[in-house]
Tab-separated table of C-alpha atoms and ligand atoms in Angstrom:
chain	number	residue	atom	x	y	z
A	1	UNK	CA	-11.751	12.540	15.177
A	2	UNK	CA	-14.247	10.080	15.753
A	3	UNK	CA	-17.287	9.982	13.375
A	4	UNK	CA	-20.054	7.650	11.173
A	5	UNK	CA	-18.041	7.770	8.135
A	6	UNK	CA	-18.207	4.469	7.205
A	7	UNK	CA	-21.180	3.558	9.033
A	8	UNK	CA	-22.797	0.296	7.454
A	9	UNK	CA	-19.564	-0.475	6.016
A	10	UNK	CA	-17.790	-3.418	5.659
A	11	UNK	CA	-14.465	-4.883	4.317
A	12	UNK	CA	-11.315	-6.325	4.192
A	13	UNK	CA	-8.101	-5.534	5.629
A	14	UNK	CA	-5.110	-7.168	4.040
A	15	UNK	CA	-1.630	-6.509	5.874
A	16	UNK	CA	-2.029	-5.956	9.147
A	17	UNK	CA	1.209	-7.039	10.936
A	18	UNK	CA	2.149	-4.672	13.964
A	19	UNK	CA	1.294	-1.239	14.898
A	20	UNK	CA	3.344	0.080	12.363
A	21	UNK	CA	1.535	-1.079	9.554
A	22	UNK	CA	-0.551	1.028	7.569
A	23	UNK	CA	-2.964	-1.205	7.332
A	24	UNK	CA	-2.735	-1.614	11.233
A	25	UNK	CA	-3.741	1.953	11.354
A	26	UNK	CA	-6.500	1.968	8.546
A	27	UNK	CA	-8.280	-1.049	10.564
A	28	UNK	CA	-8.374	1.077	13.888
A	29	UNK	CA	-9.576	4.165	12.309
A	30	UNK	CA	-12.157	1.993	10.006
A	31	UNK	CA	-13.810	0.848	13.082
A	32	UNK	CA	-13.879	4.143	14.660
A	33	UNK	CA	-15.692	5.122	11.539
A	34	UNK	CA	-18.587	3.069	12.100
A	35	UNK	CA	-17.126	-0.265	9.773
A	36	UNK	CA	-17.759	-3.565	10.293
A	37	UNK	CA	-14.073	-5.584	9.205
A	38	UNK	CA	-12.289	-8.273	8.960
A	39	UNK	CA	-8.241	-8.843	8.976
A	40	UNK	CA	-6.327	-11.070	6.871
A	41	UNK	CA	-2.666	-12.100	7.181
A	42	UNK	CA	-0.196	-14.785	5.969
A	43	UNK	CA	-0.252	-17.559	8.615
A	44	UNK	CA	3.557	-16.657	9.130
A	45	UNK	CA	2.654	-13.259	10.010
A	46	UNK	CA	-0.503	-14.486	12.022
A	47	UNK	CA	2.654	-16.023	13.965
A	48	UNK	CA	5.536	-13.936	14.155
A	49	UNK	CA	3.096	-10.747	13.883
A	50	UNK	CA	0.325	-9.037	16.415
A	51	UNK	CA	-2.507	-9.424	13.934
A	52	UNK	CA	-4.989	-10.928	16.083
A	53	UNK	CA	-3.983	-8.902	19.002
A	54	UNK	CA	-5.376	-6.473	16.792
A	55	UNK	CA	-8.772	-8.726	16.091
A	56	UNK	CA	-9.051	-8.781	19.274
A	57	UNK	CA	-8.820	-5.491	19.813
A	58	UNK	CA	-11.080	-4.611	17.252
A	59	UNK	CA	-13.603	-7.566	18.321
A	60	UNK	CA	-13.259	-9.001	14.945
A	61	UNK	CA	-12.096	-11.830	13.315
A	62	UNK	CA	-8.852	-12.612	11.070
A	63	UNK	CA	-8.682	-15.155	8.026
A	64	UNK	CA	-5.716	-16.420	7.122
A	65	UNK	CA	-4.494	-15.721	3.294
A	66	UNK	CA	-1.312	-15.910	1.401
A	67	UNK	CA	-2.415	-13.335	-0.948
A	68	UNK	CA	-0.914	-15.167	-4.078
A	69	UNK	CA	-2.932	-18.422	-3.600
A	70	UNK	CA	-6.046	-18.524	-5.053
A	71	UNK	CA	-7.458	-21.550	-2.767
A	72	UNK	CA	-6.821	-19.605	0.153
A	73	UNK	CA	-8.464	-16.191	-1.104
A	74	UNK	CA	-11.669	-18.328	-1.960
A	75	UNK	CA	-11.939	-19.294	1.132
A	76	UNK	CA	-11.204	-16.113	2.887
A	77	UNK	CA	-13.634	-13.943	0.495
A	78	UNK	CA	-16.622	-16.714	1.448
A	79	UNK	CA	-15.454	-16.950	4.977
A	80	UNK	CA	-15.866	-12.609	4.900
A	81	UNK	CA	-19.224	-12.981	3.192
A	82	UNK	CA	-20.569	-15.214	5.890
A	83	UNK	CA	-19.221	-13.250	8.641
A	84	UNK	CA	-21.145	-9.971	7.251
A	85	UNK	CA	-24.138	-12.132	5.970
A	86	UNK	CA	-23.673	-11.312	2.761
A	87	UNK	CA	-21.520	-8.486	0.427
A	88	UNK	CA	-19.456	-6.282	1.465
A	89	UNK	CA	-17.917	-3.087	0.819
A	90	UNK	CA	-14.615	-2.217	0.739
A	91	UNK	CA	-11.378	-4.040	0.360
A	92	UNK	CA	-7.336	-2.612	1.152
A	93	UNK	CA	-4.600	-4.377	-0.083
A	94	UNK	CA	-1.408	-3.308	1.857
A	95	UNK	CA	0.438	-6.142	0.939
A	96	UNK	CA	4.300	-6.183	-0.449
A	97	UNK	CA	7.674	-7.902	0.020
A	98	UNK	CA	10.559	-8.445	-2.573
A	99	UNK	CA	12.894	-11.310	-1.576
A	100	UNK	CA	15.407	-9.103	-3.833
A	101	UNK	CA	15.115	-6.678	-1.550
A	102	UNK	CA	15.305	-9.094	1.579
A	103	UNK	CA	18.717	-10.802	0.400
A	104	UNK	CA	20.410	-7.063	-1.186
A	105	UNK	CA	20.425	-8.588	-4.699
A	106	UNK	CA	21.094	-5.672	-7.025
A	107	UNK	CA	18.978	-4.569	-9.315
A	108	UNK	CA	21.548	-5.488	-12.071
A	109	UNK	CA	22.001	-8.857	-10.517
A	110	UNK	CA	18.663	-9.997	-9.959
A	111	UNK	CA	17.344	-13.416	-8.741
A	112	UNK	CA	14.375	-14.392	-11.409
A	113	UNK	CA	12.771	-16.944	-9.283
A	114	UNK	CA	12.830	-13.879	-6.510
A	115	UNK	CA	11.643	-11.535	-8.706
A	116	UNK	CA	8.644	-13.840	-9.533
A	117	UNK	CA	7.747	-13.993	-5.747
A	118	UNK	CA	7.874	-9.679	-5.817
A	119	UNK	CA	5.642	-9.636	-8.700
A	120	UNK	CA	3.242	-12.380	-7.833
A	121	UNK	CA	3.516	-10.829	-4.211
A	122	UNK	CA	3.144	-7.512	-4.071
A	123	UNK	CA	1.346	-6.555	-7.524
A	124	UNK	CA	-0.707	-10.048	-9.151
A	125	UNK	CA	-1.996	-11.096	-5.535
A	126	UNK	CA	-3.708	-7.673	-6.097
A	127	UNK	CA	-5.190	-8.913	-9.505
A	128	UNK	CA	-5.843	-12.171	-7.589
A	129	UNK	CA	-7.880	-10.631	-5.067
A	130	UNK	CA	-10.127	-8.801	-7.324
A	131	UNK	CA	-10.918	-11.392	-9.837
A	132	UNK	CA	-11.942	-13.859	-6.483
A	133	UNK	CA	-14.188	-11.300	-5.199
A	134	UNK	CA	-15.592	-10.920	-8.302
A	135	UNK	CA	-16.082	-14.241	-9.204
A	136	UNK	CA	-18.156	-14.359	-5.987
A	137	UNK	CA	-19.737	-11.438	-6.454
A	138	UNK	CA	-18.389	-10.171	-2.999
A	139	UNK	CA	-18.927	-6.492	-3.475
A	140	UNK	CA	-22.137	-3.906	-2.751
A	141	UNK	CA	-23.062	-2.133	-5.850
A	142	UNK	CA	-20.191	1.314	-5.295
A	143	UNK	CA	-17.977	-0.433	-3.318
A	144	UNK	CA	-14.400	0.333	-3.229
A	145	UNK	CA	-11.006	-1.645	-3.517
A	146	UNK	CA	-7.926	0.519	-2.231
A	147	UNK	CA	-4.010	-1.003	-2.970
A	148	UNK	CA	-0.898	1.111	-1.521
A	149	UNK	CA	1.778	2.376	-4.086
A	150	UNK	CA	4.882	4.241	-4.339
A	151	UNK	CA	6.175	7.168	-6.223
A	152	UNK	CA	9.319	4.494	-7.544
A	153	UNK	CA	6.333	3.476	-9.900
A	154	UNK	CA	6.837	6.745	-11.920
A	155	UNK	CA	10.645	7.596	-10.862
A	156	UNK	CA	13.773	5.749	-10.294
A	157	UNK	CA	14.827	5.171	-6.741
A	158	UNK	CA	17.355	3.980	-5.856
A	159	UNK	CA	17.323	1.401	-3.882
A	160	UNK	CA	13.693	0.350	-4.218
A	161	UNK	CA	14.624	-2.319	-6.362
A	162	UNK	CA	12.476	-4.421	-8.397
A	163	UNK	CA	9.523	-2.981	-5.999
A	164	UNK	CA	9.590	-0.381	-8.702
A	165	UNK	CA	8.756	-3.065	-10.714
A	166	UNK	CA	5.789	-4.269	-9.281
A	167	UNK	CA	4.303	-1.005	-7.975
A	168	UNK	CA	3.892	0.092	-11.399
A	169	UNK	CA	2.041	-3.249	-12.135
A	170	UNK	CA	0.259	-2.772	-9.098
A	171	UNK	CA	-1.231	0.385	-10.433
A	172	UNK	CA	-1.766	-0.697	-14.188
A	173	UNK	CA	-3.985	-3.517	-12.242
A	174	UNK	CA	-6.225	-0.964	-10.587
A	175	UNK	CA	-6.626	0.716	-14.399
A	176	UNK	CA	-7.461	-2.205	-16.183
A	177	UNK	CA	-9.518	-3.996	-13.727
A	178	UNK	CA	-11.258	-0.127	-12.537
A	179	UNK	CA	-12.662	-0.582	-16.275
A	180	UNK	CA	-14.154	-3.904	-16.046
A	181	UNK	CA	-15.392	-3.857	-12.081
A	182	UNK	CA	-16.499	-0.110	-12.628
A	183	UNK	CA	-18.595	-1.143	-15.577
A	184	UNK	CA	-20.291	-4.163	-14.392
A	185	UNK	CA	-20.805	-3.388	-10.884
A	186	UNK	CA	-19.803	0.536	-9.982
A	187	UNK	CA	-16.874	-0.912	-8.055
A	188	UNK	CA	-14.111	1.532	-7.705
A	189	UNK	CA	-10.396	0.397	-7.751
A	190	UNK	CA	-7.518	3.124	-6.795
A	191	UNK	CA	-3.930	2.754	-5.736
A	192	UNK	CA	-2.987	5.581	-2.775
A	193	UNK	CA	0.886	6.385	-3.735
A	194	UNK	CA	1.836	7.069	0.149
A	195	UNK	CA	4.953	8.797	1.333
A	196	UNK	CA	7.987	6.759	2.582
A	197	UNK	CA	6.231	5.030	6.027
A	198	UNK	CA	8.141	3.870	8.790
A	199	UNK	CA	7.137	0.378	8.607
A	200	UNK	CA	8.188	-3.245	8.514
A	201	UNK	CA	8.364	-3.239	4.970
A	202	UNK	CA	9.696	0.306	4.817
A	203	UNK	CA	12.366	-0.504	6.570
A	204	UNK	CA	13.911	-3.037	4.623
A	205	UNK	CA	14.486	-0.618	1.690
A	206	UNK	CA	18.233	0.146	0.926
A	207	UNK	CA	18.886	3.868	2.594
A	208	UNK	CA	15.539	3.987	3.944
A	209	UNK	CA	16.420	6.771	6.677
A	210	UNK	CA	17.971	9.032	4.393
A	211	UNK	CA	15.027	8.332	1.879
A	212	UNK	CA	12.940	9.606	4.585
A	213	UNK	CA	14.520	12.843	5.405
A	214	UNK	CA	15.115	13.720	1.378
A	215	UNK	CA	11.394	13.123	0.609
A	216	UNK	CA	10.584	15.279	4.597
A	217	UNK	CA	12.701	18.060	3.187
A	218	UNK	CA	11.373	17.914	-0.685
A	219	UNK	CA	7.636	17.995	0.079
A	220	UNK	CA	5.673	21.188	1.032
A	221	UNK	CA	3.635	19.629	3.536
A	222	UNK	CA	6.042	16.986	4.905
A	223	UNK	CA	5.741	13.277	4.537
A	224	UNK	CA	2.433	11.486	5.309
A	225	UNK	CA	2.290	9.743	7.937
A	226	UNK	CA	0.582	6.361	8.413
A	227	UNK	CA	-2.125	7.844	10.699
A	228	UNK	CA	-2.461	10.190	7.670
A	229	UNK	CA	-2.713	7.487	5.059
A	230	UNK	CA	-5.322	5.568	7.055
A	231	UNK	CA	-7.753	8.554	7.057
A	232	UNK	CA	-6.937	9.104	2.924
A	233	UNK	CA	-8.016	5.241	2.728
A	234	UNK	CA	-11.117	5.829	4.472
A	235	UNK	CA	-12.376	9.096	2.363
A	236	UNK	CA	-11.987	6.137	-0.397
A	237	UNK	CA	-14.106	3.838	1.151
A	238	UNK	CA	-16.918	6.233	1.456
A	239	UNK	CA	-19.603	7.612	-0.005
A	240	UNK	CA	-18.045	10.822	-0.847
A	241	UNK	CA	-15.782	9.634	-3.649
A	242	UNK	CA	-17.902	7.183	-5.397
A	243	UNK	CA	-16.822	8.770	-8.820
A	244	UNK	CA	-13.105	8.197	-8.246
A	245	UNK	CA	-11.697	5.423	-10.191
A	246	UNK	CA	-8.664	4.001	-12.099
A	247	UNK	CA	-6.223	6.811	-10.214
A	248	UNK	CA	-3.024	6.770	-8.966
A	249	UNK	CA	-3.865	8.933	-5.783
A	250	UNK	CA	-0.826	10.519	-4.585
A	251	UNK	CA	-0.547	11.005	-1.024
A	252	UNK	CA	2.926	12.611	-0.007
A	253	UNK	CA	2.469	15.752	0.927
A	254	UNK	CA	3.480	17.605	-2.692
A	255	UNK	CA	6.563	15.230	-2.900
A	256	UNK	CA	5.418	13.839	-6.375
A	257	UNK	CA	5.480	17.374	-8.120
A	258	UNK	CA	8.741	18.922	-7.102
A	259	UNK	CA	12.120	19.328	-9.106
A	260	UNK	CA	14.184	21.219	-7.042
A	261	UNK	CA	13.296	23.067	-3.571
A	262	UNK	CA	14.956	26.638	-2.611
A	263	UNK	CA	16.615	24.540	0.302
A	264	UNK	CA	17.571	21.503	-1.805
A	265	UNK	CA	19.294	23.865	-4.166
A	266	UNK	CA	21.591	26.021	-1.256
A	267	UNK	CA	22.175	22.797	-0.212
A	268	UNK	CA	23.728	21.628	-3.403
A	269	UNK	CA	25.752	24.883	-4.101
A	270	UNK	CA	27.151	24.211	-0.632
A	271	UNK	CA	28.916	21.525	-1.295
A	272	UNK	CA	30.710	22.898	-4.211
A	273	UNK	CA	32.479	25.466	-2.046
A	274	UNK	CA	34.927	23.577	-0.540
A	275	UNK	CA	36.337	22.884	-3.732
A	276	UNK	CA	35.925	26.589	-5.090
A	277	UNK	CA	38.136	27.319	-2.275
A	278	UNK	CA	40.676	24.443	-2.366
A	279	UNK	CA	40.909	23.704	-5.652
A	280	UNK	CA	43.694	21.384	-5.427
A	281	UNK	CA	42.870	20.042	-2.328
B	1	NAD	N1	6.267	1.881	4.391
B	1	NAD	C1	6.450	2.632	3.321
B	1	NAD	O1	7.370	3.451	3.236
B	1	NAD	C2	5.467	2.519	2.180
B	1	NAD	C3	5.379	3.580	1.249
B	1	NAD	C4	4.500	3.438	0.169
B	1	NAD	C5	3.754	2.270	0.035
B	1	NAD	N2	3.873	1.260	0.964
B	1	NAD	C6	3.102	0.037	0.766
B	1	NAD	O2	2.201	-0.126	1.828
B	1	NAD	C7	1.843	-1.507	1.908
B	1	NAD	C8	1.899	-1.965	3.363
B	1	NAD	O3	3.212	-1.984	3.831
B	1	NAD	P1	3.664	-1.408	5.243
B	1	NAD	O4	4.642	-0.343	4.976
B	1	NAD	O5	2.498	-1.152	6.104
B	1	NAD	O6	4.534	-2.635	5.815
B	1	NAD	P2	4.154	-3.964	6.648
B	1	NAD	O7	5.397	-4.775	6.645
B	1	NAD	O8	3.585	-3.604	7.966
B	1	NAD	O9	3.018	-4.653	5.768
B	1	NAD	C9	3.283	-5.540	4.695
B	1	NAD	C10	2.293	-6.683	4.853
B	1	NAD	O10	2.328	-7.571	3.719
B	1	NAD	C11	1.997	-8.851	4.252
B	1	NAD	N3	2.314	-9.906	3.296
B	1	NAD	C12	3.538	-10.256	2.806
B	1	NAD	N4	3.414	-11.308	1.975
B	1	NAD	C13	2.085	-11.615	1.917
B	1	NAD	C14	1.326	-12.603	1.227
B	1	NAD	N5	1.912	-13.492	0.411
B	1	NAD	N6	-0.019	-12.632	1.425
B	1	NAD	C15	-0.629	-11.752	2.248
B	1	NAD	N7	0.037	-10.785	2.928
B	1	NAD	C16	1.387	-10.741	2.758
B	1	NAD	C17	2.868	-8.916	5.500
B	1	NAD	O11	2.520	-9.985	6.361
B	1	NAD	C18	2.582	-7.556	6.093
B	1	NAD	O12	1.450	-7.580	6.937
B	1	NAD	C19	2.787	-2.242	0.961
B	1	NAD	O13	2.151	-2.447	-0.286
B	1	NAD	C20	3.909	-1.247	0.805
B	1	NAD	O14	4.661	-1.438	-0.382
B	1	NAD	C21	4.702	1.384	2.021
């Protein structure tokens, strides 16, 4: 599926770490596309990660950023802008990490200094971003900035932790600022609420495997994959959505809007029979 969609394109890819990554996948099927890009990545993950494997790849070039420091996003936003000669187009934050999460704190028993680090992480950097582009006025006139989400933004999970948290901050980010960026400039911010991913990141969530099966089972179409979510991305960094804005997009195959499947519920009376049968037991 190889086309011009985003011919004359250009942006930035945050998050990039292996081939897992969603973002991994959205930069390989951006360029396909006909987009011009450039990667950005923690210098940890620049080290321990196959980010400029993929520049290289790509035949493109990757700033360093930790997403939460505003020195560092300065530089990376003017270092983009001078790469492309000027604005650009699109932007994808796939950035999160709880250090919760990392060192199984409960969610009753939570570190506040760690919590701080999720927040500023994986929902303000988002905020952070924005307001740098904007203060350089990175962006073309209908341009398009894309964060990833989670359904445990809505509903409890558990095991996602104070993620939760900062997803749903995440998205109230792309609301408020969608107003402001939307007015001023046309810019369009959206979060993409993506099915549970095998990932890095994904991995690292408490009862991630079975998470993955429940939500497989539970959603009409199946979960999306990352491939999957890396096409979605692109729709929103073309011209044929310009009029989306402020949304939560969810992308899980249905999973959002169930209760209760047919199979989920036989399921459920099945394990009751057992003790129909052996009451005492
Ligand atoms: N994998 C899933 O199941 C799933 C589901 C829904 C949403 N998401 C979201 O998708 C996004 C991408 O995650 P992924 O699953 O591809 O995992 P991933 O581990 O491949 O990507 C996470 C990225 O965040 C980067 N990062 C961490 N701290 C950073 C910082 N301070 N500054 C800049 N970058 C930093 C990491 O280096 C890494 O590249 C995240 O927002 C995640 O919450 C993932």
């Amino acid at each position: 599926m190889n086309g011009r969609l985003l011919e004359g394109k250009k942006g930035i890819i945050f998050g990039a770490l292996n081939e897992m990554s969603i973002a991994w996948k959205v930069a390989e099927r951006a360029v396909e596309e006909g987009a011009e890009i450039v990667l950005s990545n923690t210098q940890m993950a620049l080290r321990l990660g196959e980010t400029e494997k993929l520049a290289e790849k790509l035949n493109t070039i990757v700033i360093a950023a930790d997403a939460t420091d505003l020195e560092d996003l300065d530089l990376l936003i003017k270092g983009a802008m001078k790469y492309f000669n000027g604005k650009f187009d699109f932007i994808l934050h796939s950035i999160g990490m709880s250090p919760n999460v990392r060192k199984g704190r409960h969610y009753s028993d939570l570190d506040y200094n760690y919590l701080d680090k999720t927040l500023d992480i994986s929902a303000i950097s988002f905020h952070k971003v924005i307001q740098t582009a904007r203060k350089n006025d990175a962006i073309s006139e209908w341009g398009s900035i894309v964060g990833l989400s989670y359904v445990a933004a809505q509903r409890t999970f558990y095991g996602y932790n104070d993620m939760a948290d900062a997803k749903s901050l995440l998205e109230s980010i792309a609301r408020s600022f969608g107003y402001i960026y939307g007015q001023e400039r046309h810019v369009r911010i959206n979060t993409i609420s993506q099915s549970p991913t095998t990932t890095t990141a994904g991995q690292g969530v408490k009862g991630f495997d079975h998470l993955l099966d429940f939500s497989e089972r539970m959603s009409p179409l199946g979960n999306a994959t990352g491939e999957e979510c890396a096409d979605y991305c692109l729709t929103l960094f073309s011209d044929l959505t310009k009029k989306v804005t402020m949304q939560n997009l969810f992308h899980d195959g249905g999973f959002s809007s169930m209760g209760m499947s047919l199979q989920a519920m036989q399921q459920y009376n099945k394990s009751f029979e057992y003790d129909k049968e052996h009451p005492f037991d």
